[in-house]
Short mmCIF file of C-alpha atoms in Angstrom, two decimals:
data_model
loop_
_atom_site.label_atom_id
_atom_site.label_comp_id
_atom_site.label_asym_id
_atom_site.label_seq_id
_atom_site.Cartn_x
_atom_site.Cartn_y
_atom_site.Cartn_z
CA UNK U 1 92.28 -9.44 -28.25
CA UNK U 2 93.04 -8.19 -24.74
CA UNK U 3 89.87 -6.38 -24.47
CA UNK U 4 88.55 -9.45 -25.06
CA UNK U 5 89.90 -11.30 -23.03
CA UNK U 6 90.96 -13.87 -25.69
CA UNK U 7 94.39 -15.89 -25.50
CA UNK U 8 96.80 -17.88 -28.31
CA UNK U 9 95.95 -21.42 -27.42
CA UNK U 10 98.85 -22.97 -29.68
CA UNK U 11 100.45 -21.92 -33.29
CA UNK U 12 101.88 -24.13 -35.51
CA UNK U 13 102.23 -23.72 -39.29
CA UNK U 14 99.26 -22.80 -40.74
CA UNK U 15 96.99 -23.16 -38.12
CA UNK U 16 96.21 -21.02 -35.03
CA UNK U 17 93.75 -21.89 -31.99
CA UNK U 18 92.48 -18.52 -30.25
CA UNK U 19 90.27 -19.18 -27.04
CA UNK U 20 87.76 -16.66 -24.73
CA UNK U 21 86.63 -17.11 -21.41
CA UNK U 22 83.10 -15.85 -21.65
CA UNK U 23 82.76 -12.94 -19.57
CA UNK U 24 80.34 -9.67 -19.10
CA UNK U 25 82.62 -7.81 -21.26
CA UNK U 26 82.12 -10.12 -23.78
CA UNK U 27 78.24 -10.98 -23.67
CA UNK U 28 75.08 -9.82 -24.50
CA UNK U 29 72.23 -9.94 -21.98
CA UNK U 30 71.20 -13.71 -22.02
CA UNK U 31 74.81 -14.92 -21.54
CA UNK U 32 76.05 -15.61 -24.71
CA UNK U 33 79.15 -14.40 -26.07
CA UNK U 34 78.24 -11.71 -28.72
CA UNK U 35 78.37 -12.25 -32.20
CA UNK U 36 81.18 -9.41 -32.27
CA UNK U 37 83.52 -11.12 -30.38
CA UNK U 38 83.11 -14.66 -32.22
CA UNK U 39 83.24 -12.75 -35.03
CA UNK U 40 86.52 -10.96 -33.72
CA UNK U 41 88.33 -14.05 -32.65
CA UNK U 42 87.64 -15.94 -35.50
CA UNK U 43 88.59 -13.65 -37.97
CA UNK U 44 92.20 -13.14 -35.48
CA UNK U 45 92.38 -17.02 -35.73
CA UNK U 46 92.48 -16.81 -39.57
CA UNK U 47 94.67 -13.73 -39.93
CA UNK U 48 97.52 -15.12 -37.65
CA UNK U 49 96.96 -18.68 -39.24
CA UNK U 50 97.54 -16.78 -42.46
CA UNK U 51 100.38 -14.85 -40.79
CA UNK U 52 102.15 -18.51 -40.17
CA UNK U 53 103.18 -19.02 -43.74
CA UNK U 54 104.41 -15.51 -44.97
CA UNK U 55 107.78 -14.23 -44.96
CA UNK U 56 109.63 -12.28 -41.96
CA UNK U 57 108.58 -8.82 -41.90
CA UNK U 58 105.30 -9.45 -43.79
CA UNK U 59 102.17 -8.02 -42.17
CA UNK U 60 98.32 -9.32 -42.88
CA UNK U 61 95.37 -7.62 -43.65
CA UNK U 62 91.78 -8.83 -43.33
CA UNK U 63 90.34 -8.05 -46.93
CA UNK U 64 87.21 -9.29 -46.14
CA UNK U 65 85.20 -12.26 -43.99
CA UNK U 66 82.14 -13.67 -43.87
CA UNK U 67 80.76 -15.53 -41.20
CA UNK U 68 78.02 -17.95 -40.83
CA UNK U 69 76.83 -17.68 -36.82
CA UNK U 70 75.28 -21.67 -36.37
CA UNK U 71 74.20 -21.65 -32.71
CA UNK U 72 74.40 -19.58 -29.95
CA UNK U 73 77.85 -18.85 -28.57
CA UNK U 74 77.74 -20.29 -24.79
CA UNK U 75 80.07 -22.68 -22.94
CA UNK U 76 83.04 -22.34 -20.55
CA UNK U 77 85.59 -21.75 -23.25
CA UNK U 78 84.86 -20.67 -26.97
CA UNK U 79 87.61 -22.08 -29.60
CA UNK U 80 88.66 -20.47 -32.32
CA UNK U 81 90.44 -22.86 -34.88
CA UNK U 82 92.15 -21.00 -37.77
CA UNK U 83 93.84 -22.57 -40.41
CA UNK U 84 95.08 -21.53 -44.11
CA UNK U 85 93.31 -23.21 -46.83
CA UNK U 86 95.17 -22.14 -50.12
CA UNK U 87 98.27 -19.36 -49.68
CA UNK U 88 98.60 -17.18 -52.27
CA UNK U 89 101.30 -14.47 -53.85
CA UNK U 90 99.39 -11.90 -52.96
CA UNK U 91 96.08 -13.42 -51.30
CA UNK U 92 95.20 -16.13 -48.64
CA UNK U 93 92.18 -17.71 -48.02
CA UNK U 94 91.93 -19.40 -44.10
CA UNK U 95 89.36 -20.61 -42.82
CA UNK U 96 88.78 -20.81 -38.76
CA UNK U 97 85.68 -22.91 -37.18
CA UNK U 98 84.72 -21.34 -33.88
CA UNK U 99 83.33 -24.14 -30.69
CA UNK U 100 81.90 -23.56 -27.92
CA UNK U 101 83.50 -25.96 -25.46
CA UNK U 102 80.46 -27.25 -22.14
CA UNK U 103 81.65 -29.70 -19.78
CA UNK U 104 78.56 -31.98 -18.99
CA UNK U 105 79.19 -34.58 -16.07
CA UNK U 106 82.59 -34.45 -16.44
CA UNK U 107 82.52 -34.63 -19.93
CA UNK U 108 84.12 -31.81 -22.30
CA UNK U 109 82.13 -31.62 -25.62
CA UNK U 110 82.63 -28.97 -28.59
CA UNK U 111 79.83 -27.63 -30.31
CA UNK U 112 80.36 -25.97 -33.68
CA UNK U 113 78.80 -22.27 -33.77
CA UNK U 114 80.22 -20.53 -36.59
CA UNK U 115 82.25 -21.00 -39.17
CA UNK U 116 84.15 -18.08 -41.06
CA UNK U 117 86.30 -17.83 -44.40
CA UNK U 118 88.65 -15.15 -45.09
CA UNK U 119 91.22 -13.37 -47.55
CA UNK U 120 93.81 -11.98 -46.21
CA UNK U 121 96.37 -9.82 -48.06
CA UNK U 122 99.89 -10.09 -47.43
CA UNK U 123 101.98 -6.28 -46.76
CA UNK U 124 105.28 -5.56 -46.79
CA UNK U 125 106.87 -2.06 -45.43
CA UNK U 126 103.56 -0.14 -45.32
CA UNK U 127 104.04 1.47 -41.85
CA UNK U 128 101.34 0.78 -39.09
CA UNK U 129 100.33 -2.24 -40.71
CA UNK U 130 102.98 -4.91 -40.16
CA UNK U 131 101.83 -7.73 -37.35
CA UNK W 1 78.35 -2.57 -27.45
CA UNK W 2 79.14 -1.26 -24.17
CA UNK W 3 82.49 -2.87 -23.86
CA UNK W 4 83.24 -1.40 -26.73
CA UNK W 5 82.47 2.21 -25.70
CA UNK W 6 79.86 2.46 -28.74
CA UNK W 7 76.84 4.67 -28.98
CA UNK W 8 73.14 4.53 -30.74
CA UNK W 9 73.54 7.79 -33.02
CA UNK W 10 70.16 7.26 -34.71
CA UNK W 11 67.15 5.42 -35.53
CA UNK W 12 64.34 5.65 -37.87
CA UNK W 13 62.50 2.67 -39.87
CA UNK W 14 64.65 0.65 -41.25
CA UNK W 15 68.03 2.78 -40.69
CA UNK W 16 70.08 3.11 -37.14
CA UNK W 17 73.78 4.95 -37.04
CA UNK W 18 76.58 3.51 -34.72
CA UNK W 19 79.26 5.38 -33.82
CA UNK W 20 82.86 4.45 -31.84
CA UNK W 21 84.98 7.22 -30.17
CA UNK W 22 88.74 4.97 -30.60
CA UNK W 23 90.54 4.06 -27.95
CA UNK W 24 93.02 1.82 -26.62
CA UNK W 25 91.10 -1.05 -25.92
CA UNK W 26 89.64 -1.49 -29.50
CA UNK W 27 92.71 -0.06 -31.20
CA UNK W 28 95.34 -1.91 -32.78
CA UNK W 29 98.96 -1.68 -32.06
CA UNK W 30 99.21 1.64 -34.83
CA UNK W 31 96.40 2.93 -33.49
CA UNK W 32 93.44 1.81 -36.08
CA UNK W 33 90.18 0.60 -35.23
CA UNK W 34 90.97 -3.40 -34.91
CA UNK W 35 88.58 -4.96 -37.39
CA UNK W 36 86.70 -6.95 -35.06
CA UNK W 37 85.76 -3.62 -33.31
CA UNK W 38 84.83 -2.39 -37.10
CA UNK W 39 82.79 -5.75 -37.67
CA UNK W 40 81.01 -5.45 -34.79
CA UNK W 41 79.85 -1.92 -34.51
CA UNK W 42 78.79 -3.12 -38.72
CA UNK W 43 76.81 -5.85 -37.45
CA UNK W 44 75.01 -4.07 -34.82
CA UNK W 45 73.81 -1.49 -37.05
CA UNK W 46 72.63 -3.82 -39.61
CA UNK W 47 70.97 -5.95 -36.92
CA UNK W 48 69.28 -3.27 -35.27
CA UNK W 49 67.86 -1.61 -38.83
CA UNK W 50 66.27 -5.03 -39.12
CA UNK W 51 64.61 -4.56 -36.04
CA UNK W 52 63.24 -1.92 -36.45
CA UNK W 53 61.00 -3.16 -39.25
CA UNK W 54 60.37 -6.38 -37.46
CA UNK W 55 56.87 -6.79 -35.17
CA UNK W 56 57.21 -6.31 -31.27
CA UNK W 57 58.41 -8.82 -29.51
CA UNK W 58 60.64 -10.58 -32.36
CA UNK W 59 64.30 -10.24 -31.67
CA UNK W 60 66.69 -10.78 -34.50
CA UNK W 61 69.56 -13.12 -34.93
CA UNK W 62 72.47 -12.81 -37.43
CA UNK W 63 72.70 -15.54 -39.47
CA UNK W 64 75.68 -14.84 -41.63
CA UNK W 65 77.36 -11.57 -42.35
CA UNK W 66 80.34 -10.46 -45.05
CA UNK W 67 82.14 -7.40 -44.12
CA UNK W 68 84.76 -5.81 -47.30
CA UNK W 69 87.67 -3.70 -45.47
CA UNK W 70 88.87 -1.41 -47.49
CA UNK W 71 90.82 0.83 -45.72
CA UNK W 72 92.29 1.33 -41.72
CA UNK W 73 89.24 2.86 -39.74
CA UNK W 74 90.81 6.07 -38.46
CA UNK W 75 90.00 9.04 -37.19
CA UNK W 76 88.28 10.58 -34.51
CA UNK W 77 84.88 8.63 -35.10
CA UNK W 78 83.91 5.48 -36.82
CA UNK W 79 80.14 5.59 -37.79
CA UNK W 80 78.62 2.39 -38.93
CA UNK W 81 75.00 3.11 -40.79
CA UNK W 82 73.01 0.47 -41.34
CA UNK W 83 69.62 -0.04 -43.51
CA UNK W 84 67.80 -2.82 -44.50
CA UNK W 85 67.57 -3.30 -48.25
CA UNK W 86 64.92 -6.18 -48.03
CA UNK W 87 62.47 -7.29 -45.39
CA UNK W 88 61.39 -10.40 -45.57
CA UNK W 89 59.14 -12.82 -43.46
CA UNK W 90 61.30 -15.28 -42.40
CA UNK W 91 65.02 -13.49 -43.56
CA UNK W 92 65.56 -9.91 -44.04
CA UNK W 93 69.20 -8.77 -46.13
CA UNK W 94 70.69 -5.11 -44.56
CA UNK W 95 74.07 -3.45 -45.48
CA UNK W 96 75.96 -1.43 -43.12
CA UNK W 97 78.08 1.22 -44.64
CA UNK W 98 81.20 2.00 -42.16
CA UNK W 99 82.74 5.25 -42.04
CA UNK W 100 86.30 7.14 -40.60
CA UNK W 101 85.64 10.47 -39.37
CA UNK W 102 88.55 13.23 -39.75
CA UNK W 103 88.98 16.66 -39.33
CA UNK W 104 91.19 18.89 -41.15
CA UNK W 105 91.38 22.34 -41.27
CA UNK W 106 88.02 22.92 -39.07
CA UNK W 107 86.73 20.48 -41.86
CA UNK W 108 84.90 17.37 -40.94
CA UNK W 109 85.43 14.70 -43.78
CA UNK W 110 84.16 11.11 -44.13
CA UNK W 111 86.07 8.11 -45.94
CA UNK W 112 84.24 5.02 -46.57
CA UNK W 113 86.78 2.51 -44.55
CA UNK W 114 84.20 -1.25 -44.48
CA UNK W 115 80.76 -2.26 -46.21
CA UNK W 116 78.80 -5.44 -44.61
CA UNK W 117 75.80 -7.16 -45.89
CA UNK W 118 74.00 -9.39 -43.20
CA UNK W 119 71.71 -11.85 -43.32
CA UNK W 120 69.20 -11.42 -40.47
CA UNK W 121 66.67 -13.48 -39.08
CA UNK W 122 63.79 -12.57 -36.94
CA UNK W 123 62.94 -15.00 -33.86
CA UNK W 124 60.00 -15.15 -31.77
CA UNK W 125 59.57 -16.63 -27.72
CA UNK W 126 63.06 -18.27 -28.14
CA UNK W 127 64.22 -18.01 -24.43
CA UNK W 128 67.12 -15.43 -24.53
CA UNK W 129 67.16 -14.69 -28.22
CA UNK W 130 64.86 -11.48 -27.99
CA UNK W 131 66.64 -8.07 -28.26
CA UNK C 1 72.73 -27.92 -64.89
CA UNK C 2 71.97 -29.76 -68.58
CA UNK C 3 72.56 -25.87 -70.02
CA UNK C 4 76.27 -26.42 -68.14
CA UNK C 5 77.08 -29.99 -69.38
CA UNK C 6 77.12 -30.58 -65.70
CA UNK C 7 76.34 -34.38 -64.17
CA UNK C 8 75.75 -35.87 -60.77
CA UNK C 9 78.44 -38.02 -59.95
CA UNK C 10 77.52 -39.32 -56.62
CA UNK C 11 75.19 -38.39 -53.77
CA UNK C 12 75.02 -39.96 -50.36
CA UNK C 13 73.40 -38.24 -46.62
CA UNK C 14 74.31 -35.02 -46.72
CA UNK C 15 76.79 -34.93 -49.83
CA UNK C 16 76.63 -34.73 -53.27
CA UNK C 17 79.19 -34.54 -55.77
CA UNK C 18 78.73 -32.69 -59.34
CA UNK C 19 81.39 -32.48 -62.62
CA UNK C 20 81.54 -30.18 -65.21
CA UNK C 21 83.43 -31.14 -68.25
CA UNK C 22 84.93 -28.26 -69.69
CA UNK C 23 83.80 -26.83 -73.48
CA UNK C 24 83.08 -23.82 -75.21
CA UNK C 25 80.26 -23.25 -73.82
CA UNK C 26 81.35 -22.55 -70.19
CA UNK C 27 84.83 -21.27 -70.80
CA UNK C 28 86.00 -17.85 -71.09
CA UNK C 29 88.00 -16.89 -74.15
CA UNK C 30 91.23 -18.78 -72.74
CA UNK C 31 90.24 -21.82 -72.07
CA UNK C 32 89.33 -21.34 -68.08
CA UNK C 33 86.05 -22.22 -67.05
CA UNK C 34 84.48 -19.33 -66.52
CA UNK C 35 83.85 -18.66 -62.68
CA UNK C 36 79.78 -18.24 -63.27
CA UNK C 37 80.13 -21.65 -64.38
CA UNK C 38 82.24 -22.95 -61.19
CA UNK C 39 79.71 -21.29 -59.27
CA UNK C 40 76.85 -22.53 -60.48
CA UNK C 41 78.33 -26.27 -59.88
CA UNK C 42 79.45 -25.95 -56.46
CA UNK C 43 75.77 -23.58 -55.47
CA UNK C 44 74.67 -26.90 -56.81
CA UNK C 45 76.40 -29.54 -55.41
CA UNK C 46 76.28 -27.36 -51.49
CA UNK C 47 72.17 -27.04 -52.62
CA UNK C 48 71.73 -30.88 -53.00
CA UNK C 49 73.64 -31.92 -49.87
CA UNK C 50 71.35 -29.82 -48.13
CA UNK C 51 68.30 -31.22 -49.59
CA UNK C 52 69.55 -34.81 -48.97
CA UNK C 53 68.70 -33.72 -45.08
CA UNK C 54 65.38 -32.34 -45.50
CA UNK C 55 62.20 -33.87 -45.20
CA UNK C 56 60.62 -35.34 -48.45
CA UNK C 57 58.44 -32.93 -50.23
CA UNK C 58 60.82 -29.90 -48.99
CA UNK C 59 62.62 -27.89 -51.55
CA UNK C 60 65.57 -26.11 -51.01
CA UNK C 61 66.54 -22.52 -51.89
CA UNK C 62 69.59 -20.79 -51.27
CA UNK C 63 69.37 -17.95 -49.18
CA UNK C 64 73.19 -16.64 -50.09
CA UNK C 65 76.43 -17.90 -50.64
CA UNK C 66 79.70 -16.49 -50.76
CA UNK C 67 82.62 -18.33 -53.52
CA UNK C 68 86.68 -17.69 -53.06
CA UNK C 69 88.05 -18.42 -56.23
CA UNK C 70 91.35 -19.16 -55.70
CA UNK C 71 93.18 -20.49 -59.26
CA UNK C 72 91.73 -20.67 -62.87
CA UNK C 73 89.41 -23.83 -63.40
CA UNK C 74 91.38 -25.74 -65.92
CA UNK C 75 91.52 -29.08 -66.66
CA UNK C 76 89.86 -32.03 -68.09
CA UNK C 77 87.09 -32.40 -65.29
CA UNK C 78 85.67 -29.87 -62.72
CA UNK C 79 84.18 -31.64 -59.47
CA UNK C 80 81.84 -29.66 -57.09
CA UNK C 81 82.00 -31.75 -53.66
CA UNK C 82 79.19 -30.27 -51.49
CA UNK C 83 78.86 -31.34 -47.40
CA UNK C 84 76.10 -29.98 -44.94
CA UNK C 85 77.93 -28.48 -42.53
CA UNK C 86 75.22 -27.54 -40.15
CA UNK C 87 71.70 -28.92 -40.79
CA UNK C 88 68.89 -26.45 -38.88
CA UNK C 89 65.00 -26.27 -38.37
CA UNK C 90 64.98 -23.19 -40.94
CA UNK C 91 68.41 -22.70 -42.32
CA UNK C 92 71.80 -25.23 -43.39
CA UNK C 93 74.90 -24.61 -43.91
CA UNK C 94 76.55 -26.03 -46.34
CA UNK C 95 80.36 -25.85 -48.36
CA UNK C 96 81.58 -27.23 -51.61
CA UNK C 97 84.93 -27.09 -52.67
CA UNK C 98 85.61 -27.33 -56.25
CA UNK C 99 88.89 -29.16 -57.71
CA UNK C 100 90.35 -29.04 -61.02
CA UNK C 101 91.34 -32.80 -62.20
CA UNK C 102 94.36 -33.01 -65.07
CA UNK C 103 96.03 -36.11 -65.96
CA UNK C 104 99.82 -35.71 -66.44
CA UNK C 105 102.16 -38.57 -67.03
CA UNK C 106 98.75 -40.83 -66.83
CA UNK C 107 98.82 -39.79 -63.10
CA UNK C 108 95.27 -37.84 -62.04
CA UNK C 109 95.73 -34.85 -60.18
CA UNK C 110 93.48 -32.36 -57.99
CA UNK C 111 93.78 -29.08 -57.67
CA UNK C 112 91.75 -27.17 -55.05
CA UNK C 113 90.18 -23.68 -56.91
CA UNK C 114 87.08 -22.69 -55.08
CA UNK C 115 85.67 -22.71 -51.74
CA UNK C 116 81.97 -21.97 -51.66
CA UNK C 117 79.30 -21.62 -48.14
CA UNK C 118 76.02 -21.39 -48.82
CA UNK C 119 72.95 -20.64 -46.42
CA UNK C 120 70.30 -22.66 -47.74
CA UNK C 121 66.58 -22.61 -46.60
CA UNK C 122 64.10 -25.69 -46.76
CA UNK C 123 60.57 -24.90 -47.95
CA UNK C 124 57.57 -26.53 -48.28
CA UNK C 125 54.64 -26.02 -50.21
CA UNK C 126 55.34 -22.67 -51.73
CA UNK C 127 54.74 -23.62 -55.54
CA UNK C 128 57.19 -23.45 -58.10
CA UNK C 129 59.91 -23.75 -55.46
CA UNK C 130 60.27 -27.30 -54.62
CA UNK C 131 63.08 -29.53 -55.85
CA UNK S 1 78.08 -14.70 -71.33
CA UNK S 2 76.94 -15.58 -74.86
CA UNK S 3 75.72 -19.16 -73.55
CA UNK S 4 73.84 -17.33 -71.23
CA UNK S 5 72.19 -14.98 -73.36
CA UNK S 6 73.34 -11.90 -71.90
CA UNK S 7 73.82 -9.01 -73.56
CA UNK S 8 75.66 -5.51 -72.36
CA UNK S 9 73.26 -2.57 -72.11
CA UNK S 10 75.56 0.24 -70.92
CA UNK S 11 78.97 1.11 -69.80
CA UNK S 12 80.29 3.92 -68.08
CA UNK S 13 82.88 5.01 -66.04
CA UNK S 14 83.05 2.71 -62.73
CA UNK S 15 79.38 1.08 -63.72
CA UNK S 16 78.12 -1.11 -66.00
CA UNK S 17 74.69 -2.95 -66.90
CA UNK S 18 73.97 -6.27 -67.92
CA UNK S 19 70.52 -7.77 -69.14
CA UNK S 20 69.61 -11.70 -69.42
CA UNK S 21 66.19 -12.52 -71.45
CA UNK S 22 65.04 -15.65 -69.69
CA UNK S 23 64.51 -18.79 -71.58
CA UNK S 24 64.77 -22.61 -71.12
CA UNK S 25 68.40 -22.25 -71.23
CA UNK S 26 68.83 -20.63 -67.97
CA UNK S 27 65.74 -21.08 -66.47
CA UNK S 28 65.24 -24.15 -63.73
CA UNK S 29 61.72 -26.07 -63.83
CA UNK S 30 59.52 -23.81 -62.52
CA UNK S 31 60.19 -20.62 -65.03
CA UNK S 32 62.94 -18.64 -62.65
CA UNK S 33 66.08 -18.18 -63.46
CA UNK S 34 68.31 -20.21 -62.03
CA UNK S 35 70.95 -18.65 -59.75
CA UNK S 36 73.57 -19.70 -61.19
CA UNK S 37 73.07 -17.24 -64.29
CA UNK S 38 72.07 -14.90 -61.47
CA UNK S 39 75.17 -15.06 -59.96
CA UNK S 40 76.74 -15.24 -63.11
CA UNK S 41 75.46 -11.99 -64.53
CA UNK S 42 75.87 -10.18 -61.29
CA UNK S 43 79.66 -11.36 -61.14
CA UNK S 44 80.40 -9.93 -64.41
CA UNK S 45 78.44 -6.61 -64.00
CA UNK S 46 80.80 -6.17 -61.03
CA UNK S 47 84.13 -7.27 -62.65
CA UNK S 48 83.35 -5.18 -65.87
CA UNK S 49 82.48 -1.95 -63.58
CA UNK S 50 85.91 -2.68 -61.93
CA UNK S 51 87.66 -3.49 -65.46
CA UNK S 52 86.09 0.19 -66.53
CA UNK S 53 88.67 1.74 -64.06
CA UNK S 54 91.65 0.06 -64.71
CA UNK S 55 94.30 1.09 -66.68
CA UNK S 56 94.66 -0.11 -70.39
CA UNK S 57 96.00 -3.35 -70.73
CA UNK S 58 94.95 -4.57 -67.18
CA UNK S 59 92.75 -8.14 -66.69
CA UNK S 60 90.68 -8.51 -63.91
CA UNK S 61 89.82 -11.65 -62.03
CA UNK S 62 87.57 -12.03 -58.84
CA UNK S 63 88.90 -12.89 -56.10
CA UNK S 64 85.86 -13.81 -54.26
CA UNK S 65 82.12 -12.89 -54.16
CA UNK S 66 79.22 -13.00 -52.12
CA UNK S 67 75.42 -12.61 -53.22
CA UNK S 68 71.76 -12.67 -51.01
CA UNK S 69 69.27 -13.95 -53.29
CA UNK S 70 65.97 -12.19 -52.18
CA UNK S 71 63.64 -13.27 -54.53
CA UNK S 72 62.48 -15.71 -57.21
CA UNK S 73 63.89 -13.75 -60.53
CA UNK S 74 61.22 -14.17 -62.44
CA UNK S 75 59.78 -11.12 -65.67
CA UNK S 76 61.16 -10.43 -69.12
CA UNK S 77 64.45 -9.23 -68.71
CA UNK S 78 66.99 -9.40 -65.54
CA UNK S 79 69.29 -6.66 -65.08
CA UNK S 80 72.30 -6.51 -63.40
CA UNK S 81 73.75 -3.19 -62.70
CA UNK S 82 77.35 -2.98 -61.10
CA UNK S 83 79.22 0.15 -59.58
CA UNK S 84 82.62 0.35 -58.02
CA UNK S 85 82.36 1.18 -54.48
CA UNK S 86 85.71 1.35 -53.91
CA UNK S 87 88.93 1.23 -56.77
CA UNK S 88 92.33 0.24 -54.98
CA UNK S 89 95.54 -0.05 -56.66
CA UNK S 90 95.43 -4.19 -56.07
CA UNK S 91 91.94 -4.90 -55.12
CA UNK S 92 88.74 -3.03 -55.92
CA UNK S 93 85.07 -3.58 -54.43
CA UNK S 94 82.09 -3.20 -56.48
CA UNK S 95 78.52 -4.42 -56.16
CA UNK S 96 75.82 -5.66 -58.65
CA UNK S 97 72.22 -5.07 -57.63
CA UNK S 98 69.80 -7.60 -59.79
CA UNK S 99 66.20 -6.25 -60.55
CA UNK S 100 63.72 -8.25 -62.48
CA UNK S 101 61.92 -6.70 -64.88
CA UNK S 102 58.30 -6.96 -65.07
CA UNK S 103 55.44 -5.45 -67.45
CA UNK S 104 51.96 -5.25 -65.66
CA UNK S 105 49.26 -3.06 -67.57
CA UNK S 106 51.53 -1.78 -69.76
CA UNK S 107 53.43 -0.47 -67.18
CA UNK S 108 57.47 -1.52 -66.48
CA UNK S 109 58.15 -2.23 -63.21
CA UNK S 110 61.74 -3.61 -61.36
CA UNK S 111 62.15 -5.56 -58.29
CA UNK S 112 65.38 -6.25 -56.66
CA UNK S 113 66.41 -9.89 -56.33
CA UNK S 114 69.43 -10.46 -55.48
CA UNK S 115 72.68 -8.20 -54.50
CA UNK S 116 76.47 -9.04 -55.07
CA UNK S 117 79.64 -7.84 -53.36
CA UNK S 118 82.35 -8.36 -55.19
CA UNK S 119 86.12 -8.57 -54.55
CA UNK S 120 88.35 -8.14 -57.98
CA UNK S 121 92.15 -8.36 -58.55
CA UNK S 122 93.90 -6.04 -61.40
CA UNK S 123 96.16 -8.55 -62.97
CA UNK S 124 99.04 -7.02 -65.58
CA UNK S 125 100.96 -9.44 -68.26
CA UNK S 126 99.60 -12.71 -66.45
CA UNK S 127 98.75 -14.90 -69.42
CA UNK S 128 95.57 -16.15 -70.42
CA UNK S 129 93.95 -13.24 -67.51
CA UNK S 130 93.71 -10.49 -69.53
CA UNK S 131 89.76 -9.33 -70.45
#
């Protein structure tokens, strides 16, 4: 996430905002934020939403994602929005809805561009893989 | 691709290899590949197989991809091969097989570590959407 | 659908609801539905919210979709709620969630046990393919 | 299956096939089969491959799927063929790829409509999960 650029915009149980200034690092020629790092914030968004509702010591691992890309990625701030849709024993599924966030005469509007769902598998004492 | 110090490997019709030397800034804390990093190196290769089959000028956009993780991407390379297994008019399915490169012994060895199937979609003269 | 037992329970702009009462036909041998069955509801219900949004004389077809089963359909009615998410020129994105309804103590209760998204395309005038 | 019509034309070790002989049952209005049985078929290719490779005893249940539907399945028979991609000690991937089967001048040909990814779950001693 620090290669990114991205930061934890606020954490509460169950649900975890993740937000990145779109910068060169992060964009593709015409300016928008590439479809890697939507894809990489949103799935962080889910994972640490995820993370939220597990036990001390647990660790989470993406078991897989998919991601629907809407519109193109391109704003002053782009919002990750995780949140935990049904935890499990063993598996989670959270969801996180990525906006891109223009202001516009003053105004601040969101714009949905992608949407992701996730499972995430829960780890205890496997080393290297706890949060 | 760039920021994530990722190199074109190879291209022919309808198949281009990906591969990322790890480092810090797309490592983990334990010193994996993060997923995102994984994801996106997938998603290029699939994207750019597409292109390859697709008429000049048209660029390609991802509509939706689904990556499967199946084990840390680790090692000295991570190649991501991509090929399209349909070409269609309008949408065009690839698959991008992900791969953790290790050496043992003077012996190079591959483990599969991530498969992701992508929807692609070719776009023509949208302002900033060409490759 | 009639080869389900399935029935439309409501429709309005851009959602459409669907139920499946459970029998021998769809169930597996312990008295779940089985998760072809679930799938084909909520593909169904996501499908029709879609074409709620298209032009008349469109037909929809659905491009992919990926389901998260998260709990064994059981219960006296499965429901299939299906909501555009994002309605494009070529492509929509749409979700169902499917619930499990039981009746205990003459109270009705839902139980969330799939999450579908769907990328569905509209069509026109391709035979055999409209709605 | 059986409501389906599907029958099982071959198991081995890690892969398994699975044929559907279109009729009203599972077809929609226009002579395809619908996706639903598609899906269906494809699902249980992949969760049978997976069951193949699991020890005695053990139940499988999908966790999630996804599946590109690439064309109209449409010829005499549909064939789903799964594989194991990967077999983990809690979740295994496999995929389905769905051919339709078509005779033209007494010749058999296959065309690929639709591939599946499949996550599945070993379950042990869960009631009512078993195969």
């Amino acid at each position: 996430m620090r290669t990114l650029g991205a930061t934890l915009e606020g954490v509460s149980s169950g649900a975890v905002e993740i937000a990145l200034a779109p910068g060169p690092a992060v964009s593709q020629q015409h300016g928008f934020v590439h479809a890697g790092a939507v894809s990489a914030i949103a799935d962080s968004a889910a994972g640490y939403a995820a993370l939220t509702l597990m036990p001390p010591g647990a660790g989470v691992l993406t078991a897989e994602f998919k991601i629907n890309l809407l519109a193109p990625a391109a704003g002053r701030r782009i919002l990750a929005r995780g949140r935990v849709v049904k935890a499990g024993r063993t598996l989670t599924l959270a969801q996180a809805d990525v906006f891109a966030e223009t202001v516009s005469d003053g105004e601040v509007r969101e714009r949905l561009v992608a949407v992701l769902t996730a499972t995430l598998m829960a780890v205890q004492g496997r080393d290297g893989i706890g949060d």
